[in-house]
Every structure is written in C-alpha cells, then in structure tokens.
mmCIF file of C-alpha atoms and ligand atoms in Angstrom:
data_model
loop_
_atom_site.group_PDB
_atom_site.id
_atom_site.type_symbol
_atom_site.label_atom_id
_atom_site.label_comp_id
_atom_site.label_asym_id
_atom_site.label_seq_id
_atom_site.Cartn_x
_atom_site.Cartn_y
_atom_site.Cartn_z
ATOM 1 C CA UNK A 1 89.498 100.386 116.517
ATOM 2 C CA UNK A 2 89.081 100.046 120.289
ATOM 3 C CA UNK A 3 88.846 97.382 122.979
ATOM 4 C CA UNK A 4 85.035 97.199 122.774
ATOM 5 C CA UNK A 5 85.186 96.524 119.035
ATOM 6 C CA UNK A 6 87.847 93.854 119.589
ATOM 7 C CA UNK A 7 85.603 92.136 122.144
ATOM 8 C CA UNK A 8 82.564 92.297 119.846
ATOM 9 C CA UNK A 9 84.469 90.740 116.955
ATOM 10 C CA UNK A 10 85.967 88.047 119.205
ATOM 11 C CA UNK A 11 82.576 87.240 120.696
ATOM 12 C CA UNK A 12 81.012 86.899 117.252
ATOM 13 C CA UNK A 13 83.752 84.421 116.268
ATOM 14 C CA UNK A 14 83.684 82.571 119.578
ATOM 15 C CA UNK A 15 79.970 81.866 119.289
ATOM 16 C CA UNK A 16 80.697 79.732 116.217
ATOM 17 C CA UNK A 17 83.464 77.654 117.834
ATOM 18 C CA UNK A 18 83.446 74.629 120.074
ATOM 19 C CA UNK A 19 87.204 74.823 120.755
ATOM 20 C CA UNK A 20 89.380 77.854 121.473
ATOM 21 C CA UNK A 21 92.342 78.384 119.132
ATOM 22 C CA UNK A 22 95.769 78.833 120.754
ATOM 23 C CA UNK A 23 97.806 79.180 117.571
ATOM 24 C CA UNK A 24 97.207 81.996 115.094
ATOM 25 C CA UNK A 25 98.415 82.146 111.509
ATOM 26 C CA UNK A 26 98.482 84.998 109.033
ATOM 27 C CA UNK A 27 98.824 83.592 105.526
ATOM 28 C CA UNK A 28 100.397 85.861 102.937
ATOM 29 C CA UNK A 29 100.020 86.225 99.163
ATOM 30 C CA UNK A 30 99.706 82.817 97.519
ATOM 31 C CA UNK A 31 100.174 81.029 100.868
ATOM 32 C CA UNK A 32 96.512 80.838 101.859
ATOM 33 C CA UNK A 33 96.375 77.213 100.660
ATOM 34 C CA UNK A 34 97.604 76.215 104.109
ATOM 35 C CA UNK A 35 94.126 77.005 105.437
ATOM 36 C CA UNK A 36 92.719 74.275 103.149
ATOM 37 C CA UNK A 37 94.589 71.742 105.332
ATOM 38 C CA UNK A 38 92.653 72.736 108.442
ATOM 39 C CA UNK A 39 90.250 70.013 109.597
ATOM 40 C CA UNK A 40 86.731 70.461 110.947
ATOM 41 C CA UNK A 41 87.047 73.995 109.670
ATOM 42 C CA UNK A 42 84.723 76.817 110.573
ATOM 43 C CA UNK A 43 85.121 79.471 107.867
ATOM 44 C CA UNK A 44 84.076 83.050 108.506
ATOM 45 C CA UNK A 45 84.355 85.682 105.752
ATOM 46 C CA UNK A 46 85.766 88.965 107.011
ATOM 47 C CA UNK A 47 82.648 90.694 105.673
ATOM 48 C CA UNK A 48 80.552 88.943 108.344
ATOM 49 C CA UNK A 49 82.698 89.863 111.330
ATOM 50 C CA UNK A 50 81.808 93.066 113.142
ATOM 51 C CA UNK A 51 84.435 95.817 112.648
ATOM 52 C CA UNK A 52 86.657 93.726 110.356
ATOM 53 C CA UNK A 53 87.961 95.569 107.287
ATOM 54 C CA UNK A 54 87.540 93.889 103.855
ATOM 55 C CA UNK A 55 90.454 92.615 101.780
ATOM 56 C CA UNK A 56 90.876 93.852 98.204
ATOM 57 C CA UNK A 57 93.920 92.180 96.551
ATOM 58 C CA UNK A 58 93.874 89.292 94.044
ATOM 59 C CA UNK A 59 95.370 86.148 95.621
ATOM 60 C CA UNK A 60 93.966 87.093 99.039
ATOM 61 C CA UNK A 61 90.723 85.415 99.998
ATOM 62 C CA UNK A 62 89.510 87.342 102.984
ATOM 63 C CA UNK A 63 88.302 84.852 105.553
ATOM 64 C CA UNK A 64 89.144 83.263 108.879
ATOM 65 C CA UNK A 65 89.537 79.494 108.927
ATOM 66 C CA UNK A 66 89.380 77.937 112.386
ATOM 67 C CA UNK A 67 89.875 74.280 113.255
ATOM 68 C CA UNK A 68 92.577 71.636 113.790
ATOM 69 C CA UNK A 69 95.936 71.463 112.075
ATOM 70 C CA UNK A 70 98.248 68.615 113.074
ATOM 71 C CA UNK A 71 96.218 68.211 116.254
ATOM 72 C CA UNK A 72 96.467 71.866 117.296
ATOM 73 C CA UNK A 73 93.603 74.340 117.534
ATOM 74 C CA UNK A 74 94.416 77.027 115.000
ATOM 75 C CA UNK A 75 92.893 80.177 113.612
ATOM 76 C CA UNK A 76 94.201 81.241 110.215
ATOM 77 C CA UNK A 77 93.728 84.442 108.270
ATOM 78 C CA UNK A 78 93.383 83.573 104.602
ATOM 79 C CA UNK A 79 94.295 87.037 103.359
ATOM 80 C CA UNK A 80 95.431 89.985 105.434
ATOM 81 C CA UNK A 81 94.960 93.747 105.417
ATOM 82 C CA UNK A 82 97.733 95.842 103.916
ATOM 83 C CA UNK A 83 98.645 99.415 104.729
ATOM 84 C CA UNK A 84 98.896 100.166 100.982
ATOM 85 C CA UNK A 85 95.213 99.324 100.566
ATOM 86 C CA UNK A 86 94.490 102.462 102.547
ATOM 87 C CA UNK A 87 93.746 100.885 105.921
ATOM 88 C CA UNK A 88 95.373 102.561 108.878
ATOM 89 C CA UNK A 89 97.744 100.655 111.157
ATOM 90 C CA UNK A 90 95.006 99.992 113.747
ATOM 91 C CA UNK A 91 92.826 98.393 111.060
ATOM 92 C CA UNK A 92 95.718 96.371 109.641
ATOM 93 C CA UNK A 93 96.439 94.917 113.087
ATOM 94 C CA UNK A 94 92.851 94.577 114.354
ATOM 95 C CA UNK A 95 92.744 90.808 113.625
ATOM 96 C CA UNK A 96 95.815 90.281 115.835
ATOM 97 C CA UNK A 97 94.013 91.976 118.732
ATOM 98 C CA UNK A 98 91.001 89.765 118.063
ATOM 99 C CA UNK A 99 93.160 86.614 118.024
ATOM 100 C CA UNK A 100 94.679 87.640 121.368
ATOM 101 C CA UNK A 101 91.186 88.150 122.782
ATOM 102 C CA UNK A 102 90.264 84.645 121.548
ATOM 103 C CA UNK A 103 93.156 83.155 123.533
ATOM 104 C CA UNK A 104 95.873 82.852 120.893
ATOM 105 C CA UNK A 105 99.351 82.570 122.466
ATOM 106 C CA UNK A 106 101.602 82.071 119.427
ATOM 107 C CA UNK A 107 101.352 83.714 116.034
ATOM 108 C CA UNK A 108 102.861 82.485 112.765
ATOM 109 C CA UNK A 109 103.172 85.327 110.276
ATOM 110 C CA UNK A 110 103.918 84.494 106.664
ATOM 111 C CA UNK A 111 104.455 86.587 103.565
ATOM 112 C CA UNK A 112 105.808 86.682 100.052
ATOM 113 C CA UNK A 113 108.882 88.894 99.925
ATOM 114 C CA UNK A 114 111.530 90.099 97.510
ATOM 115 C CA UNK A 115 115.068 88.805 98.055
ATOM 116 C CA UNK A 116 117.613 91.509 98.901
ATOM 117 C CA UNK A 117 120.352 89.090 99.977
ATOM 118 C CA UNK A 118 122.123 88.098 96.778
ATOM 119 C CA UNK A 119 122.716 84.544 97.983
ATOM 120 C CA UNK A 120 118.922 83.969 98.027
ATOM 121 C CA UNK A 121 116.959 82.685 95.074
ATOM 122 C CA UNK A 122 113.262 82.785 94.180
ATOM 123 C CA UNK A 123 111.477 79.906 95.864
ATOM 124 C CA UNK A 124 113.600 80.004 99.036
ATOM 125 C CA UNK A 125 111.861 80.008 102.394
ATOM 126 C CA UNK A 126 113.321 82.378 105.005
ATOM 127 C CA UNK A 127 112.822 82.280 108.753
ATOM 128 C CA UNK A 128 112.498 85.908 109.864
ATOM 129 C CA UNK A 129 115.005 86.517 112.660
ATOM 130 C CA UNK A 130 114.300 90.249 112.956
ATOM 131 C CA UNK A 131 112.664 93.093 111.086
ATOM 132 C CA UNK A 132 113.165 96.726 110.125
ATOM 133 C CA UNK A 133 110.082 98.911 110.312
ATOM 134 C CA UNK A 134 110.579 101.103 107.260
ATOM 135 C CA UNK A 135 106.884 102.047 106.983
ATOM 136 C CA UNK A 136 107.120 105.432 108.673
ATOM 137 C CA UNK A 137 104.183 104.552 110.913
ATOM 138 C CA UNK A 138 103.480 102.368 113.937
ATOM 139 C CA UNK A 139 100.230 100.683 115.014
ATOM 140 C CA UNK A 140 100.834 101.652 118.661
ATOM 141 C CA UNK A 141 100.787 105.412 118.011
ATOM 142 C CA UNK A 142 98.089 107.090 120.092
ATOM 143 C CA UNK A 143 96.869 106.628 123.649
ATOM 144 C CA UNK A 144 98.147 103.340 125.105
ATOM 145 C CA UNK A 145 95.678 100.902 126.623
ATOM 146 C CA UNK A 146 97.723 99.529 129.529
ATOM 147 C CA UNK A 147 95.366 96.530 129.674
ATOM 148 C CA UNK A 148 96.609 95.494 126.233
ATOM 149 C CA UNK A 149 100.318 96.097 126.685
ATOM 150 C CA UNK A 150 103.147 98.451 127.650
ATOM 151 C CA UNK A 151 103.478 102.024 126.380
ATOM 152 C CA UNK A 152 107.031 101.279 125.179
ATOM 153 C CA UNK A 153 107.131 97.571 124.365
ATOM 154 C CA UNK A 154 110.491 95.801 124.053
ATOM 155 C CA UNK A 155 111.197 94.620 120.516
ATOM 156 C CA UNK A 156 114.631 93.090 121.119
ATOM 157 C CA UNK A 157 113.176 89.591 120.707
ATOM 158 C CA UNK A 158 110.297 90.383 118.367
ATOM 159 C CA UNK A 159 110.628 86.927 116.786
ATOM 160 C CA UNK A 160 110.592 84.262 119.486
ATOM 161 C CA UNK A 161 113.984 82.571 119.790
ATOM 162 C CA UNK A 162 112.531 79.228 120.885
ATOM 163 C CA UNK A 163 110.033 79.144 118.006
ATOM 164 C CA UNK A 164 112.770 80.153 115.573
ATOM 165 C CA UNK A 165 115.069 77.367 116.791
ATOM 166 C CA UNK A 166 112.169 74.930 116.659
ATOM 167 C CA UNK A 167 111.472 75.933 113.047
ATOM 168 C CA UNK A 168 115.153 75.437 112.148
ATOM 169 C CA UNK A 169 115.105 71.956 113.696
ATOM 170 C CA UNK A 170 111.943 71.145 111.706
ATOM 171 C CA UNK A 171 113.596 72.292 108.455
ATOM 172 C CA UNK A 172 116.573 70.036 109.206
ATOM 173 C CA UNK A 173 114.288 67.105 109.964
ATOM 174 C CA UNK A 174 112.518 67.583 106.615
ATOM 175 C CA UNK A 175 115.804 68.069 104.762
ATOM 176 C CA UNK A 176 114.576 71.520 103.715
ATOM 177 C CA UNK A 177 117.170 74.217 103.152
ATOM 178 C CA UNK A 178 115.717 77.282 104.813
ATOM 179 C CA UNK A 179 117.328 80.745 104.851
ATOM 180 C CA UNK A 180 117.318 83.114 107.819
ATOM 181 C CA UNK A 181 117.282 86.843 107.708
ATOM 182 C CA UNK A 182 115.973 90.326 108.384
ATOM 183 C CA UNK A 183 112.649 91.364 106.837
ATOM 184 C CA UNK A 184 112.205 94.983 105.834
ATOM 185 C CA UNK A 185 108.627 96.253 105.887
ATOM 186 C CA UNK A 186 107.954 98.910 103.241
ATOM 187 C CA UNK A 187 104.550 100.442 102.603
ATOM 188 C CA UNK A 188 104.383 99.633 98.888
ATOM 189 C CA UNK A 189 102.394 99.463 96.659
ATOM 190 C CA UNK A 190 105.215 100.366 94.268
ATOM 191 C CA UNK A 191 108.131 97.952 94.368
ATOM 192 C CA UNK A 192 111.544 99.397 95.234
ATOM 193 C CA UNK A 193 113.974 101.027 92.855
ATOM 194 C CA UNK A 194 117.415 99.480 92.457
ATOM 195 C CA UNK A 195 118.890 102.298 94.569
ATOM 196 C CA UNK A 196 116.384 101.635 97.344
ATOM 197 C CA UNK A 197 117.244 97.941 97.337
ATOM 198 C CA UNK A 198 120.970 98.780 97.673
ATOM 199 C CA UNK A 199 120.067 101.060 100.599
ATOM 200 C CA UNK A 200 118.004 98.326 102.278
ATOM 201 C CA UNK A 201 120.895 95.876 101.869
ATOM 202 C CA UNK A 202 123.285 98.374 103.493
ATOM 203 C CA UNK A 203 120.759 98.782 106.329
ATOM 204 C CA UNK A 204 120.922 95.051 106.987
ATOM 205 C CA UNK A 205 117.842 93.796 105.169
ATOM 206 C CA UNK A 206 117.699 90.346 103.562
ATOM 207 C CA UNK A 207 114.131 90.457 102.212
ATOM 208 C CA UNK A 208 111.558 93.175 101.597
ATOM 209 C CA UNK A 209 107.796 93.124 101.621
ATOM 210 C CA UNK A 210 104.691 95.193 102.278
ATOM 211 C CA UNK A 211 103.255 93.552 105.375
ATOM 212 C CA UNK A 212 104.043 91.672 108.600
ATOM 213 C CA UNK A 213 105.816 94.452 110.528
ATOM 214 C CA UNK A 214 102.592 96.061 111.881
ATOM 215 C CA UNK A 215 101.143 92.696 112.944
ATOM 216 C CA UNK A 216 104.388 91.664 114.643
ATOM 217 C CA UNK A 217 104.572 94.937 116.577
ATOM 218 C CA UNK A 218 101.036 94.448 117.888
ATOM 219 C CA UNK A 219 101.629 90.753 118.643
ATOM 220 C CA UNK A 220 104.660 91.747 120.746
ATOM 221 C CA UNK A 221 102.679 94.495 122.474
ATOM 222 C CA UNK A 222 100.058 91.856 123.293
ATOM 223 C CA UNK A 223 102.675 89.424 124.645
ATOM 224 C CA UNK A 224 102.308 86.812 121.901
ATOM 225 C CA UNK A 225 105.175 84.624 120.669
ATOM 226 C CA UNK A 226 105.887 85.249 117.011
ATOM 227 C CA UNK A 227 107.337 83.057 114.289
ATOM 228 C CA UNK A 228 107.894 84.677 110.897
ATOM 229 C CA UNK A 229 108.344 82.910 107.562
ATOM 230 C CA UNK A 230 108.929 84.634 104.234
ATOM 231 C CA UNK A 231 108.615 82.976 100.860
ATOM 232 C CA UNK A 232 111.175 84.657 98.593
ATOM 233 C CA UNK A 233 108.925 84.989 95.567
ATOM 234 C CA UNK A 234 111.343 87.004 93.436
ATOM 235 C CA UNK A 235 114.537 88.954 93.762
ATOM 236 C CA UNK A 236 114.169 92.663 94.598
ATOM 237 C CA UNK A 237 114.952 95.273 91.941
ATOM 238 C CA UNK A 238 118.430 95.604 90.487
ATOM 239 C CA UNK A 239 119.623 92.052 91.211
ATOM 240 C CA UNK A 240 118.275 90.280 88.130
ATOM 241 C CA UNK A 241 117.656 92.274 84.978
ATOM 242 C CA UNK A 242 113.901 91.710 84.869
ATOM 243 C CA UNK A 243 110.831 93.701 85.902
ATOM 244 C CA UNK A 244 108.828 92.680 88.998
ATOM 245 C CA UNK A 245 105.223 91.600 88.676
ATOM 246 C CA UNK A 246 102.613 90.433 91.150
ATOM 247 C CA UNK A 247 102.015 87.465 88.810
ATOM 248 C CA UNK A 248 105.588 86.309 89.427
ATOM 249 C CA UNK A 249 104.978 86.556 93.178
ATOM 250 C CA UNK A 250 101.918 84.320 92.932
ATOM 251 C CA UNK A 251 103.600 81.893 90.488
ATOM 252 C CA UNK A 252 106.614 81.286 92.736
ATOM 253 C CA UNK A 253 104.493 80.826 95.854
ATOM 254 C CA UNK A 254 102.569 78.143 93.918
ATOM 255 C CA UNK A 255 105.865 76.370 93.166
ATOM 256 C CA UNK A 256 107.033 76.287 96.793
ATOM 257 C CA UNK A 257 103.608 75.510 98.130
ATOM 258 C CA UNK A 258 104.444 71.865 99.000
ATOM 259 C CA UNK A 259 107.627 72.836 100.870
ATOM 260 C CA UNK A 260 105.792 75.645 102.619
ATOM 261 C CA UNK A 261 102.867 73.401 103.630
ATOM 262 C CA UNK A 262 105.147 70.614 104.876
ATOM 263 C CA UNK A 263 107.313 73.092 106.774
ATOM 264 C CA UNK A 264 104.463 74.822 108.606
ATOM 265 C CA UNK A 265 102.706 71.517 109.316
ATOM 266 C CA UNK A 266 105.901 70.018 110.778
ATOM 267 C CA UNK A 267 106.430 73.100 112.952
ATOM 268 C CA UNK A 268 102.822 72.885 114.153
ATOM 269 C CA UNK A 269 102.837 69.150 114.770
ATOM 270 C CA UNK A 270 105.869 69.152 117.057
ATOM 271 C CA UNK A 271 105.052 72.433 118.794
HETATM 272 CL CL1 6GU B 1 110.679 93.064 95.535
HETATM 273 N N1 6GU B 1 109.273 94.379 97.265
HETATM 274 C C1 6GU B 1 108.265 94.529 98.091
HETATM 275 N N2 6GU B 1 108.166 95.697 98.761
HETATM 276 N N3 6GU B 1 107.349 93.580 98.338
HETATM 277 C C2 6GU B 1 107.466 92.417 97.683
HETATM 278 C C3 6GU B 1 108.493 92.186 96.786
HETATM 279 C C4 6GU B 1 109.409 93.218 96.589
HETATM 280 N N4 6GU B 1 108.359 90.941 96.279
HETATM 281 C C5 6GU B 1 107.271 90.415 96.858
HETATM 282 N N5 6GU B 1 106.725 91.296 97.716
#
C-alpha cells in the first residue's frame, strides 16, 4: 500500500461524491446499522474500490456509505479489515489513509469488545480514553513517508481530549450511562484465556478487542482527531462462567443498538 494507491482509491470515491466528507466513521461488529441512518447516501462496496481489501467476517458488510448524518458530511465504513483475517497492518489501515486523502479531519472508531473491568456489564458503552497495542505489530513499520506524518508520532493524546469530553457531555445530555476506559488491542482470532485476561487487567486494560489500535495509530500519524467508542458485548474470559461466542457479540450489539445510534448521532449533531 503506497501513496499512489491511496490517491487512486480516493479519486475513485471522490468522483462519485458531490460533497467532501469531513467526519469518518469505522463501524465495528454489529454496529454497521449506523450507516443506515446516513441520508442521500452513496454506497460503494469495497470490491469496487481500487486497492481496497475485501472483508470476510459475518456481521461485517464491506462497503463505504457516504452522505449526511445530523447535517454533517460523513464517510462510514460498514465493516472493517482485521489483522486476524490475514491482512497486514498497511492493508488494515489503508481506508484511514484514503479518508485522510478525501479530507476527513475527525475519525470515530467503534468496536465490540470484551469487558475486562469487573464493574462493566454486557451492553455498556465505553468511551476509549487510551489504548494498549498488544498486537506485536505496528502499521507504521517500514520507510516513513514524511508527507503523511512523522517518523515517531506522539501517541500521548491518541484519543482527542476535546472529542472525548464532548462525547461525555452528550451522554449526560441523553441520560446515558457511559463507561470510560483503556482498550487493549489483541490480534485474535482466538479469545483470551482467563490468565490472559487477568494479565490485561493488571496491565491497565478495561476492555479487549481485535481491532481499532492499528487504525488509531495511522489516524494519529495522519494528524486526525480520534474518538473511540467500544460496545461491551460480553465479559472477557474468566469473569462469568460461560464460554464466549461471536453470536453473543452480535446479539448484545443488537440490544444496545438504539443507545449506540442515539449516542453517535448526538455527538455528531453537536460537533
Ligand atoms: Cl472477550 N476478546 C477479544 N479479543 N475480542 C472481543 C471480545 C473478547 N469480545 C468481543 N470482542
């Protein structure tokens, strides 16, 4: 994945738009319904976009939806690319580069995650205040393109403080109880063992998932403002005495869908 490919993909998308999006959204497992709220939508399957990888997981649609949400020009990914699918970090984060090229300034990243913090419960929404890259890889490895960003980008404010505070105010306004915490990015695809979850808790993690961290690193490299929201779809291993299934992840995200939709729409409206 290189700058020329990014430009080609962005140009292909741009040709189909009458307005430039300024707000990007990556919609995680079961959360893609948000894209159905986008008005005057232009929908582009990933398969049509030059250099875009294809998405393979159930519950992930695999298309860009571009249009207006609460009066803002948005571009949403309905389905993302995961490292565990076998894509490399450059492929996983390619859409973020393309969004930047299209003029996106702020990026909302969402995911379904397992609760590590024992005070959380399935169905909680969590504002991501920080993350731990536990994937053993980094999308910025390799020659740095100084046009795109710094060789050693600062990650001390990876999740924009203003956006985070704004999201908290929106939750209050809606009377939504929203958690805050640290997201741990693991590669998956296996879920954690109980011992691993205890380790992640000791490390300072509140929720664990298999995405988001690569995209947030690239968004920071590119100078975008990031807001992260996790839907706690289940508790991580060893907290409740029950096995984890992807079906449970999808089921819970369906249950919180109204809260999630209202929350993101309120954040967008008053941005
Ligand atoms: Cl418990 N672990 C991981 N790695 N990803 C998840 C999850 C757990 N629950 C939803 N996604």
